[in-house]
Amino acid sequence: MKKDTELFRIIRKELNRQTSGLELIASENFVSDEVLKAMGSCLTNKYAEGYPGKRYYGGCQNVDESEQLAIDRAKRLFHAEWVNVQPHSGAQANMAVLMTVLKPGDTFMGLDLAHGGHLSHGSPVNSSGILYHPYGYQVEESTGTVNYDKMEELALQVHPKLIIAGASAYSRDWDFKRMREIADKVGAILMADIAHPAGLIARGLLNDPLPWCHIVTTTTHKTLRGPRGGMIMMGKDFPNPWGVKTPKGETKMVSAMLDSSVFPGVQGGPLEHVIAAKAVAFYEALTDEYMDYILQVKKNAAVMAQAFVDKGYHVISDGTDNHLMLIDLRKKFPAITGKQVENTLVKADITVNKNMVPFDSRSPFQTSGLRIGTPAITTRGLKEEHMGPIVEMIDDVISDIDNEEKIVMVRKKVNDMMKDFPLFAY
Ligand SMILES: Cc1ncc(COP(=O)(O)O)c(C=O)c1O
């Protein structure tokens, strides 16, 4: 067969972009060679509807082993009693949980999307907002942090069946214990979506949701540095509170209901090559090297946030506890939008994403903010001493946003810097 040179030329271009630039998108990372190898393996050929030991297809003996390994390692990593590693993405993990604990039309609460929440926590264009009835709790304008007393007031008003903790753009830790008190007061299920800070939580650098939340979802590709995918966990399985019975008339456990919601509820055949790559990522996340890495991610973010503050930027909540920061451009550059900055920085080989800030005066297509994270550059090997120069380069570009010569100069600096930090072993 003739080789597809057209497609592989595009992949080579992307590899060059990833290698020569500064990747500051908070939700991205670079996987190891072994994670890549597992994802590109023959496991992609296998159909395996069902779960290890209970499949609808023959020949699943090997993928049973690799999926079980992924489950066992995830349990060890998060101290979870039960795990489902099949969700194809974080949004699908959330969809499966909502399908398990809510009926269409039921009320739930999540962080307002304009305040850092995720589409799958109640956006009107996502199934969570189309099928169910979401209410958004918010952050305080003065502090940029969640006000749990106001969250409680809202819960007492709207009586949600489910409360979701977690966000896409929130740089502070979560008080899961307080949220459980609120959930218990109104009889709600408490779920945490730790898609972003999962790696920091796994290695004890942030509060652990598993002892407090009934159900925890995550992605595996952000701070966890695995393949693109999702996962659902429980610290402890429990009998479902909705009276659902098994065919034998016994009370169904929530784990069994969640399994059914993932498959066949929202998905078909599991991506066994990706599940194998998840197993590799969990193995790596349990190592001392990963511990050093994730500590460095957090240190880099703290130093970078401070460098932005020192340059006169408004960092929401004045800093960060995790791997990301949200910058409100309006203080230093009231006339410049997040979109303009994103587009201009891309020309300098610096990738960030425009982001709404709480109480934003602009639309999600323009925005007044930037979300910046350190997981990817830390994988490249960058340390605290590199954060100041990076902020300097970003500030240089924004301060003179129409100066094409400046952009070219900064791009050269970025490319020179990244030559010292090789990406993949091959
Ligand atoms: C908090 C949160 N949940 C869920 C998701 C969805 O993950 P995916 O893109 O894998 O569907 C994201 C993605 O950014 C996220 O930030």
Tab-separated table of C-alpha atoms and ligand atoms in Angstrom:
chain	number	residue	atom	x	y	z
A	1	MET	CA	0.000	0.000	0.000
A	2	LYS	CA	1.232	3.531	-0.764
A	3	LYS	CA	2.332	5.413	2.367
A	4	ASP	CA	0.260	8.372	3.595
A	5	THR	CA	2.954	11.042	3.415
A	6	GLU	CA	0.411	13.851	3.521
A	7	LEU	CA	-0.853	13.039	7.010
A	8	PHE	CA	2.545	12.165	8.477
A	9	ARG	CA	3.953	15.465	7.227
A	10	ILE	CA	1.279	17.225	9.285
A	11	ILE	CA	2.209	15.178	12.381
A	12	ARG	CA	5.879	16.098	11.902
A	13	LYS	CA	4.901	19.775	11.746
A	14	GLU	CA	2.954	19.400	14.993
A	15	LEU	CA	5.901	17.656	16.660
A	16	ASN	CA	8.072	20.584	15.612
A	17	ARG	CA	5.526	23.064	17.034
A	18	GLN	CA	5.394	21.188	20.335
A	19	THR	CA	9.185	20.897	20.532
A	20	SER	CA	10.166	24.451	19.671
A	21	GLY	CA	7.475	26.367	21.597
A	22	LEU	CA	6.509	27.171	25.169
A	23	GLU	CA	3.369	25.201	26.043
A	24	LEU	CA	1.514	27.052	28.774
A	25	ILE	CA	-2.015	25.682	28.307
A	26	ALA	CA	-2.965	24.540	31.805
A	27	SER	CA	-4.819	21.421	30.624
A	28	GLU	CA	-2.005	20.081	28.431
A	29	ASN	CA	1.056	17.986	29.073
A	30	PHE	CA	3.579	15.780	27.264
A	31	VAL	CA	3.284	12.035	27.784
A	32	SER	CA	6.250	9.697	28.111
A	33	ASP	CA	7.506	7.497	25.287
A	34	GLU	CA	5.984	4.478	27.030
A	35	VAL	CA	2.539	6.079	27.261
A	36	LEU	CA	2.796	6.904	23.550
A	37	LYS	CA	3.925	3.380	22.752
A	38	ALA	CA	0.972	1.807	24.594
A	39	MET	CA	-1.444	4.147	22.799
A	40	GLY	CA	0.001	3.291	19.418
A	41	SER	CA	-0.022	-0.454	20.115
A	42	CYS	CA	-2.005	-3.391	18.684
A	43	LEU	CA	-4.513	-3.034	21.519
A	44	THR	CA	-6.330	-0.531	19.307
A	45	ASN	CA	-7.467	-3.523	17.220
A	46	LYS	CA	-9.442	-5.188	20.004
A	47	TYR	CA	-13.178	-4.965	20.677
A	48	ALA	CA	-13.943	-5.510	24.364
A	49	GLU	CA	-17.450	-4.291	25.215
A	50	GLY	CA	-18.049	-5.030	28.882
A	51	TYR	CA	-15.579	-5.196	31.759
A	52	PRO	CA	-12.638	-7.493	32.675
A	53	GLY	CA	-13.975	-11.048	33.028
A	54	LYS	CA	-17.422	-10.009	31.656
A	55	ARG	CA	-17.012	-9.190	27.973
A	56	TYR	CA	-19.293	-9.505	24.989
A	57	TYR	CA	-16.377	-10.579	22.724
A	58	GLY	CA	-13.915	-13.465	22.688
A	59	GLY	CA	-10.139	-13.062	22.813
A	60	CYS	CA	-10.210	-10.496	25.621
A	61	GLN	CA	-7.787	-12.343	27.928
A	62	ASN	CA	-4.939	-9.854	27.379
A	63	VAL	CA	-6.984	-6.659	27.486
A	64	ASP	CA	-8.675	-8.039	30.618
A	65	GLU	CA	-5.208	-8.101	32.179
A	66	SER	CA	-4.203	-4.617	31.025
A	67	GLU	CA	-7.532	-3.029	32.013
A	68	GLN	CA	-7.348	-4.710	35.441
A	69	LEU	CA	-3.788	-3.402	35.838
A	70	ALA	CA	-5.025	0.120	35.069
A	71	ILE	CA	-7.816	-0.269	37.643
A	72	ASP	CA	-5.502	-1.652	40.341
A	73	ARG	CA	-2.889	1.050	39.806
A	74	ALA	CA	-5.522	3.822	39.836
A	75	LYS	CA	-6.890	2.427	43.118
A	76	ARG	CA	-3.400	2.480	44.616
A	77	LEU	CA	-2.656	5.977	43.322
A	78	PHE	CA	-5.849	7.560	44.678
A	79	HIS	CA	-6.593	5.189	47.599
A	80	ALA	CA	-9.923	4.404	45.938
A	81	GLU	CA	-12.049	1.345	46.603
A	82	TRP	CA	-13.626	1.381	43.143
A	83	VAL	CA	-12.542	2.728	39.757
A	84	ASN	CA	-13.857	2.710	36.181
A	85	VAL	CA	-11.101	3.505	33.665
A	86	GLN	CA	-13.246	3.322	30.523
A	87	PRO	CA	-14.597	6.861	30.021
A	88	HIS	CA	-13.242	8.144	26.715
A	89	SER	CA	-12.979	11.661	28.146
A	90	GLY	CA	-13.617	13.759	31.222
A	91	ALA	CA	-16.903	15.020	29.803
A	92	GLN	CA	-18.101	11.446	29.265
A	93	ALA	CA	-17.131	10.475	32.827
A	94	ASN	CA	-19.248	13.389	34.066
A	95	MET	CA	-22.110	12.488	31.753
A	96	ALA	CA	-22.120	8.932	33.138
A	97	VAL	CA	-22.236	10.200	36.735
A	98	LEU	CA	-25.089	12.615	36.007
A	99	MET	CA	-26.982	9.848	34.249
A	100	THR	CA	-26.514	7.667	37.363
A	101	VAL	CA	-27.531	10.115	40.061
A	102	LEU	CA	-30.064	12.362	38.280
A	103	LYS	CA	-33.255	11.957	36.291
A	104	PRO	CA	-33.959	14.354	33.415
A	105	GLY	CA	-35.189	17.646	34.852
A	106	ASP	CA	-33.477	17.148	38.236
A	107	THR	CA	-31.652	20.070	39.850
A	108	PHE	CA	-27.910	20.140	40.503
A	109	MET	CA	-25.260	22.704	41.390
A	110	GLY	CA	-21.813	23.333	39.918
A	111	LEU	CA	-19.380	26.217	39.684
A	112	ASP	CA	-20.705	28.875	37.296
A	113	LEU	CA	-19.047	28.463	33.897
A	114	ALA	CA	-18.170	32.160	33.790
A	115	HIS	CA	-16.397	31.717	37.137
A	116	GLY	CA	-14.179	28.801	36.119
A	117	GLY	CA	-16.599	25.866	35.884
A	118	HIS	CA	-16.598	23.336	33.034
A	119	LEU	CA	-19.058	22.895	30.160
A	120	SER	CA	-20.058	19.479	31.523
A	121	HIS	CA	-21.108	21.099	34.833
A	122	GLY	CA	-24.270	22.628	33.401
A	123	SER	CA	-23.606	24.556	30.193
A	124	PRO	CA	-26.821	25.072	28.190
A	125	VAL	CA	-25.074	23.589	25.131
A	126	ASN	CA	-23.909	20.417	26.960
A	127	SER	CA	-26.089	17.415	27.880
A	128	SER	CA	-25.645	18.435	31.566
A	129	GLY	CA	-27.527	21.669	30.859
A	130	ILE	CA	-29.892	20.281	28.229
A	131	LEU	CA	-31.180	17.290	30.230
A	132	TYR	CA	-30.917	18.591	33.785
A	133	HIS	CA	-31.524	21.807	35.673
A	134	PRO	CA	-28.238	23.425	36.762
A	135	TYR	CA	-27.632	26.259	39.217
A	136	GLY	CA	-24.193	27.875	39.291
A	137	TYR	CA	-22.506	28.905	42.503
A	138	GLN	CA	-19.895	31.632	42.125
A	139	VAL	CA	-16.615	33.049	43.387
A	140	GLU	CA	-16.451	36.332	45.305
A	141	GLU	CA	-15.415	39.322	43.217
A	142	SER	CA	-13.125	40.674	45.962
A	143	THR	CA	-11.225	37.432	46.658
A	144	GLY	CA	-11.712	35.319	43.520
A	145	THR	CA	-12.482	32.332	45.760
A	146	VAL	CA	-15.580	30.212	46.373
A	147	ASN	CA	-17.755	31.420	49.245
A	148	TYR	CA	-19.028	28.240	50.929
A	149	ASP	CA	-21.606	30.098	53.035
A	150	LYS	CA	-23.216	31.431	49.855
A	151	MET	CA	-22.977	27.960	48.313
A	152	GLU	CA	-24.900	26.647	51.317
A	153	GLU	CA	-27.538	29.381	50.987
A	154	LEU	CA	-28.067	28.457	47.333
A	155	ALA	CA	-28.265	24.755	48.178
A	156	LEU	CA	-30.911	25.422	50.834
A	157	GLN	CA	-32.883	27.416	48.261
A	158	VAL	CA	-32.756	25.077	45.271
A	159	HIS	CA	-32.397	21.658	46.958
A	160	PRO	CA	-30.042	20.056	44.411
A	161	LYS	CA	-29.848	16.278	44.048
A	162	LEU	CA	-26.146	16.650	43.203
A	163	ILE	CA	-23.429	19.207	43.995
A	164	ILE	CA	-20.259	19.288	41.889
A	165	ALA	CA	-16.915	20.543	43.202
A	166	GLY	CA	-14.103	21.256	40.765
A	167	ALA	CA	-13.309	23.555	37.878
A	168	SER	CA	-11.376	24.270	34.714
A	169	ALA	CA	-9.985	27.598	35.773
A	170	TYR	CA	-9.713	27.832	39.561
A	171	SER	CA	-6.322	28.213	41.157
A	172	ARG	CA	-7.230	27.547	44.788
A	173	ASP	CA	-7.808	24.377	46.785
A	174	TRP	CA	-11.293	23.025	47.556
A	175	ASP	CA	-12.855	22.483	50.985
A	176	PHE	CA	-14.459	19.102	50.287
A	177	LYS	CA	-15.279	18.550	53.965
A	178	ARG	CA	-17.333	21.759	54.065
A	179	MET	CA	-19.028	20.813	50.788
A	180	ARG	CA	-19.973	17.414	52.217
A	181	GLU	CA	-21.632	19.162	55.167
A	182	ILE	CA	-23.648	21.251	52.700
A	183	ALA	CA	-24.524	18.210	50.582
A	184	ASP	CA	-25.628	16.246	53.676
A	185	LYS	CA	-27.767	19.159	54.839
A	186	VAL	CA	-29.819	19.071	51.632
A	187	GLY	CA	-29.559	15.325	50.961
A	188	ALA	CA	-27.431	15.749	47.815
A	189	ILE	CA	-24.794	13.482	46.335
A	190	LEU	CA	-21.380	15.210	46.303
A	191	MET	CA	-19.144	14.758	43.294
A	192	ALA	CA	-15.679	16.221	42.706
A	193	ASP	CA	-14.340	16.678	39.207
A	194	ILE	CA	-10.559	16.779	39.696
A	195	ALA	CA	-9.715	16.760	35.967
A	196	HIS	CA	-7.177	19.556	36.423
A	197	PRO	CA	-5.396	19.000	39.749
A	198	ALA	CA	-5.602	15.156	39.796
A	199	GLY	CA	-1.818	14.700	39.832
A	200	LEU	CA	-1.367	17.108	42.740
A	201	ILE	CA	-4.175	15.397	44.668
A	202	ALA	CA	-2.794	11.908	43.962
A	203	ARG	CA	0.544	12.853	45.489
A	204	GLY	CA	-0.889	14.681	48.516
A	205	LEU	CA	-0.218	18.288	47.458
A	206	LEU	CA	-3.877	19.351	47.680
A	207	ASN	CA	-6.939	18.325	49.723
A	208	ASP	CA	-8.116	14.796	48.958
A	209	PRO	CA	-11.773	14.594	47.811
A	210	LEU	CA	-12.070	10.807	48.126
A	211	PRO	CA	-12.857	10.694	51.862
A	212	TRP	CA	-15.587	13.327	51.464
A	213	CYS	CA	-17.104	13.059	48.001
A	214	HIS	CA	-19.412	10.203	47.069
A	215	ILE	CA	-18.023	10.122	43.524
A	216	VAL	CA	-14.877	11.594	41.945
A	217	THR	CA	-14.212	12.041	38.231
A	218	THR	CA	-11.033	13.045	36.486
A	219	THR	CA	-9.297	13.284	33.162
A	220	THR	CA	-6.027	11.391	32.785
A	221	HIS	CA	-4.208	13.769	30.444
A	222	LYS	CA	-3.673	16.981	32.383
A	223	THR	CA	-1.479	17.031	35.513
A	224	LEU	CA	-1.691	13.201	35.592
A	225	ARG	CA	0.335	13.182	32.343
A	226	GLY	CA	-1.388	10.190	30.794
A	227	PRO	CA	-3.297	9.631	27.573
A	228	ARG	CA	-6.374	11.685	26.700
A	229	GLY	CA	-9.217	10.094	28.675
A	230	GLY	CA	-11.449	10.007	31.742
A	231	MET	CA	-11.980	7.967	34.893
A	232	ILE	CA	-14.553	7.623	37.695
A	233	MET	CA	-13.622	6.703	41.276
A	234	MET	CA	-15.165	6.180	44.681
A	235	GLY	CA	-13.318	6.231	47.993
A	236	LYS	CA	-15.979	3.807	49.186
A	237	ASP	CA	-18.721	2.082	47.255
A	238	PHE	CA	-22.228	2.396	48.735
A	239	PRO	CA	-25.751	1.029	48.211
A	240	ASN	CA	-27.667	3.339	45.901
A	241	PRO	CA	-29.967	5.696	47.767
A	242	TRP	CA	-32.643	5.618	45.035
A	243	GLY	CA	-33.928	2.118	45.777
A	244	VAL	CA	-32.731	0.617	42.466
A	245	LYS	CA	-32.720	-3.186	42.655
A	246	THR	CA	-30.797	-5.893	40.819
A	247	PRO	CA	-32.794	-8.504	38.839
A	248	LYS	CA	-32.497	-10.685	41.978
A	249	GLY	CA	-34.229	-7.988	44.041
A	250	GLU	CA	-31.092	-6.899	45.925
A	251	THR	CA	-30.185	-3.225	46.339
A	252	LYS	CA	-27.806	-2.223	43.556
A	253	MET	CA	-24.475	-0.714	44.560
A	254	VAL	CA	-23.600	2.675	43.035
A	255	SER	CA	-20.494	1.090	41.436
A	256	ALA	CA	-22.704	-1.269	39.399
A	257	MET	CA	-24.907	1.632	38.327
A	258	LEU	CA	-21.891	3.721	37.302
A	259	ASP	CA	-20.453	0.794	35.315
A	260	SER	CA	-23.752	0.462	33.447
A	261	SER	CA	-23.906	4.203	32.830
A	262	VAL	CA	-20.441	4.196	31.213
A	263	PHE	CA	-21.177	1.063	29.174
A	264	PRO	CA	-23.713	0.668	27.655
A	265	GLY	CA	-25.164	3.968	28.938
A	266	VAL	CA	-22.993	6.529	27.180
A	267	GLN	CA	-20.266	4.514	25.420
A	268	GLY	CA	-19.666	1.425	23.310
A	269	GLY	CA	-16.398	-0.487	23.074
A	270	PRO	CA	-13.639	0.709	25.418
A	271	LEU	CA	-10.430	2.150	23.936
A	272	GLU	CA	-8.165	-0.622	25.243
A	273	HIS	CA	-5.010	0.979	23.813
A	274	VAL	CA	-5.794	4.157	25.733
A	275	ILE	CA	-6.682	2.196	28.883
A	276	ALA	CA	-3.281	0.460	28.631
A	277	ALA	CA	-1.636	3.877	28.325
A	278	LYS	CA	-3.588	4.967	31.430
A	279	ALA	CA	-2.045	1.966	33.240
A	280	VAL	CA	1.433	3.169	32.217
A	281	ALA	CA	0.677	6.731	33.355
A	282	PHE	CA	-0.574	5.505	36.771
A	283	TYR	CA	2.589	3.414	37.141
A	284	GLU	CA	4.655	6.527	36.395
A	285	ALA	CA	2.561	8.716	38.729
A	286	LEU	CA	3.419	6.365	41.616
A	287	THR	CA	7.189	6.864	41.158
A	288	ASP	CA	9.574	9.168	43.035
A	289	GLU	CA	10.389	10.904	39.727
A	290	TYR	CA	6.751	11.899	39.308
A	291	MET	CA	6.671	13.187	42.906
A	292	ASP	CA	9.636	15.454	42.073
A	293	TYR	CA	7.852	16.503	38.881
A	294	ILE	CA	4.526	17.394	40.479
A	295	LEU	CA	6.220	19.299	43.319
A	296	GLN	CA	8.064	21.274	40.636
A	297	VAL	CA	4.793	21.953	38.752
A	298	LYS	CA	3.400	23.569	41.891
A	299	LYS	CA	6.587	25.515	42.662
A	300	ASN	CA	6.812	26.783	39.085
A	301	ALA	CA	3.193	27.958	39.144
A	302	ALA	CA	3.660	29.827	42.449
A	303	VAL	CA	6.820	31.550	41.186
A	304	MET	CA	5.228	32.416	37.845
A	305	ALA	CA	2.081	33.866	39.485
A	306	GLN	CA	4.244	36.042	41.728
A	307	ALA	CA	6.258	37.212	38.709
A	308	PHE	CA	3.018	38.331	37.018
A	309	VAL	CA	1.933	40.161	40.210
A	310	ASP	CA	5.345	41.853	40.375
A	311	LYS	CA	4.836	43.072	36.786
A	312	GLY	CA	1.555	44.713	37.783
A	313	TYR	CA	-0.924	42.077	36.551
A	314	HIS	CA	-4.062	41.116	38.464
A	315	VAL	CA	-3.790	37.406	39.176
A	316	ILE	CA	-7.227	36.200	40.318
A	317	SER	CA	-7.116	35.354	44.059
A	318	ASP	CA	-3.594	36.868	44.093
A	319	GLY	CA	-1.841	33.586	43.418
A	320	THR	CA	-2.268	29.851	43.137
A	321	ASP	CA	-2.312	26.658	45.196
A	322	ASN	CA	-2.100	24.393	42.158
A	323	HIS	CA	-0.672	24.233	38.637
A	324	LEU	CA	-2.497	27.167	37.047
A	325	MET	CA	-3.257	30.843	37.329
A	326	LEU	CA	-5.934	33.081	35.899
A	327	ILE	CA	-4.865	36.560	34.840
A	328	ASP	CA	-7.274	39.473	34.503
A	329	LEU	CA	-5.720	41.700	31.836
A	330	ARG	CA	-8.019	44.630	32.606
A	331	LYS	CA	-5.824	46.061	35.378
A	332	LYS	CA	-2.657	46.472	33.291
A	333	PHE	CA	-4.090	46.494	29.752
A	334	PRO	CA	-7.772	47.503	29.869
A	335	ALA	CA	-8.003	47.831	26.068
A	336	ILE	CA	-6.456	44.441	25.197
A	337	THR	CA	-8.542	41.258	25.046
A	338	GLY	CA	-7.572	37.697	25.914
A	339	LYS	CA	-8.194	36.756	22.295
A	340	GLN	CA	-5.677	39.336	21.026
A	341	VAL	CA	-3.050	38.150	23.507
A	342	GLU	CA	-3.615	34.455	22.684
A	343	ASN	CA	-3.296	35.133	18.942
A	344	THR	CA	-0.227	37.326	19.313
A	345	LEU	CA	1.605	34.980	21.691
A	346	VAL	CA	1.050	32.086	19.258
A	347	LYS	CA	3.101	34.068	16.721
A	348	ALA	CA	5.907	34.122	19.306
A	349	ASP	CA	5.587	30.330	19.803
A	350	ILE	CA	4.055	30.810	23.257
A	351	THR	CA	0.756	28.958	23.661
A	352	VAL	CA	-1.756	30.107	26.288
A	353	ASN	CA	-5.530	30.224	26.217
A	354	LYS	CA	-7.861	33.166	26.481
A	355	ASN	CA	-10.253	32.677	29.388
A	356	MET	CA	-13.213	34.410	30.949
A	357	VAL	CA	-12.384	35.896	34.337
A	358	PRO	CA	-15.032	36.089	37.073
A	359	PHE	CA	-17.367	39.065	36.433
A	360	ASP	CA	-15.893	39.504	32.960
A	361	SER	CA	-17.158	42.449	30.939
A	362	ARG	CA	-16.337	40.700	27.629
A	363	SER	CA	-17.808	37.696	25.810
A	364	PRO	CA	-16.293	34.177	25.921
A	365	PHE	CA	-15.040	34.796	22.356
A	366	GLN	CA	-13.025	37.880	23.399
A	367	THR	CA	-12.499	37.522	27.182
A	368	SER	CA	-10.501	39.725	29.524
A	369	GLY	CA	-8.322	36.932	30.805
A	370	LEU	CA	-5.653	34.360	30.220
A	371	ARG	CA	-5.326	30.928	31.801
A	372	ILE	CA	-1.735	29.799	32.180
A	373	GLY	CA	-0.385	26.533	33.591
A	374	THR	CA	2.943	24.869	34.281
A	375	PRO	CA	2.386	21.080	33.800
A	376	ALA	CA	3.767	20.922	30.247
A	377	ILE	CA	6.799	23.181	30.657
A	378	THR	CA	7.712	21.347	33.860
A	379	THR	CA	7.724	18.065	31.930
A	380	ARG	CA	10.172	19.760	29.563
A	381	GLY	CA	12.422	20.375	32.587
A	382	LEU	CA	11.895	24.077	33.272
A	383	LYS	CA	12.444	25.193	36.851
A	384	GLU	CA	11.738	28.228	39.069
A	385	GLU	CA	14.581	30.254	37.522
A	386	HIS	CA	12.931	30.054	34.087
A	387	MET	CA	9.578	31.457	35.233
A	388	GLY	CA	10.705	35.110	35.522
A	389	PRO	CA	12.170	35.182	31.988
A	390	ILE	CA	8.981	33.574	30.593
A	391	VAL	CA	6.788	36.221	32.241
A	392	GLU	CA	9.207	38.872	30.937
A	393	MET	CA	8.761	37.572	27.363
A	394	ILE	CA	4.961	37.442	27.677
A	395	ASP	CA	4.887	40.964	29.096
A	396	ASP	CA	7.204	42.204	26.320
A	397	VAL	CA	4.790	40.923	23.678
A	398	ILE	CA	1.613	42.229	25.354
A	399	SER	CA	3.147	45.650	26.101
A	400	ASP	CA	3.917	46.194	22.415
A	401	ILE	CA	1.206	43.993	20.908
A	402	ASP	CA	1.385	45.315	17.326
A	403	ASN	CA	5.181	45.260	17.100
A	404	GLU	CA	5.950	42.411	14.676
A	405	GLU	CA	9.732	42.809	15.146
A	406	LYS	CA	9.334	42.316	18.893
A	407	ILE	CA	7.279	39.169	18.278
A	408	VAL	CA	9.998	37.747	16.030
A	409	MET	CA	12.652	38.573	18.644
A	410	VAL	CA	10.689	36.851	21.403
A	411	ARG	CA	10.029	33.829	19.173
A	412	LYS	CA	13.762	33.437	18.630
A	413	LYS	CA	14.370	33.637	22.385
A	414	VAL	CA	11.679	30.996	22.999
A	415	ASN	CA	13.078	28.653	20.331
A	416	ASP	CA	16.623	29.051	21.707
A	417	MET	CA	15.450	28.371	25.238
A	418	MET	CA	13.513	25.242	24.295
A	419	LYS	CA	16.480	23.721	22.427
A	420	ASP	CA	17.920	22.931	25.865
A	421	PHE	CA	14.820	20.935	26.864
A	422	PRO	CA	14.288	17.982	24.517
A	423	LEU	CA	10.787	16.561	24.373
A	424	PHE	CA	10.804	12.906	23.421
A	425	ALA	CA	13.582	10.327	23.540
A	426	TYR	CA	13.150	9.433	19.876
B	1	LIG	C1	-12.945	20.312	35.151
B	1	LIG	C2	-13.005	19.601	33.842
B	1	LIG	N1	-13.839	18.559	33.714
B	1	LIG	C3	-13.955	17.888	32.562
B	1	LIG	C4	-13.202	18.228	31.470
B	1	LIG	C5	-13.448	17.515	30.177
B	1	LIG	O1	-12.455	16.719	29.794
B	1	LIG	P1	-12.437	16.180	28.269
B	1	LIG	O2	-11.967	17.299	27.446
B	1	LIG	O3	-11.503	15.014	28.363
B	1	LIG	O4	-13.825	15.752	27.947
B	1	LIG	C6	-12.304	19.287	31.559
B	1	LIG	C7	-11.493	19.650	30.377
B	1	LIG	O5	-10.872	20.635	30.273
B	1	LIG	C8	-12.204	19.992	32.765
B	1	LIG	O6	-11.391	21.044	32.899
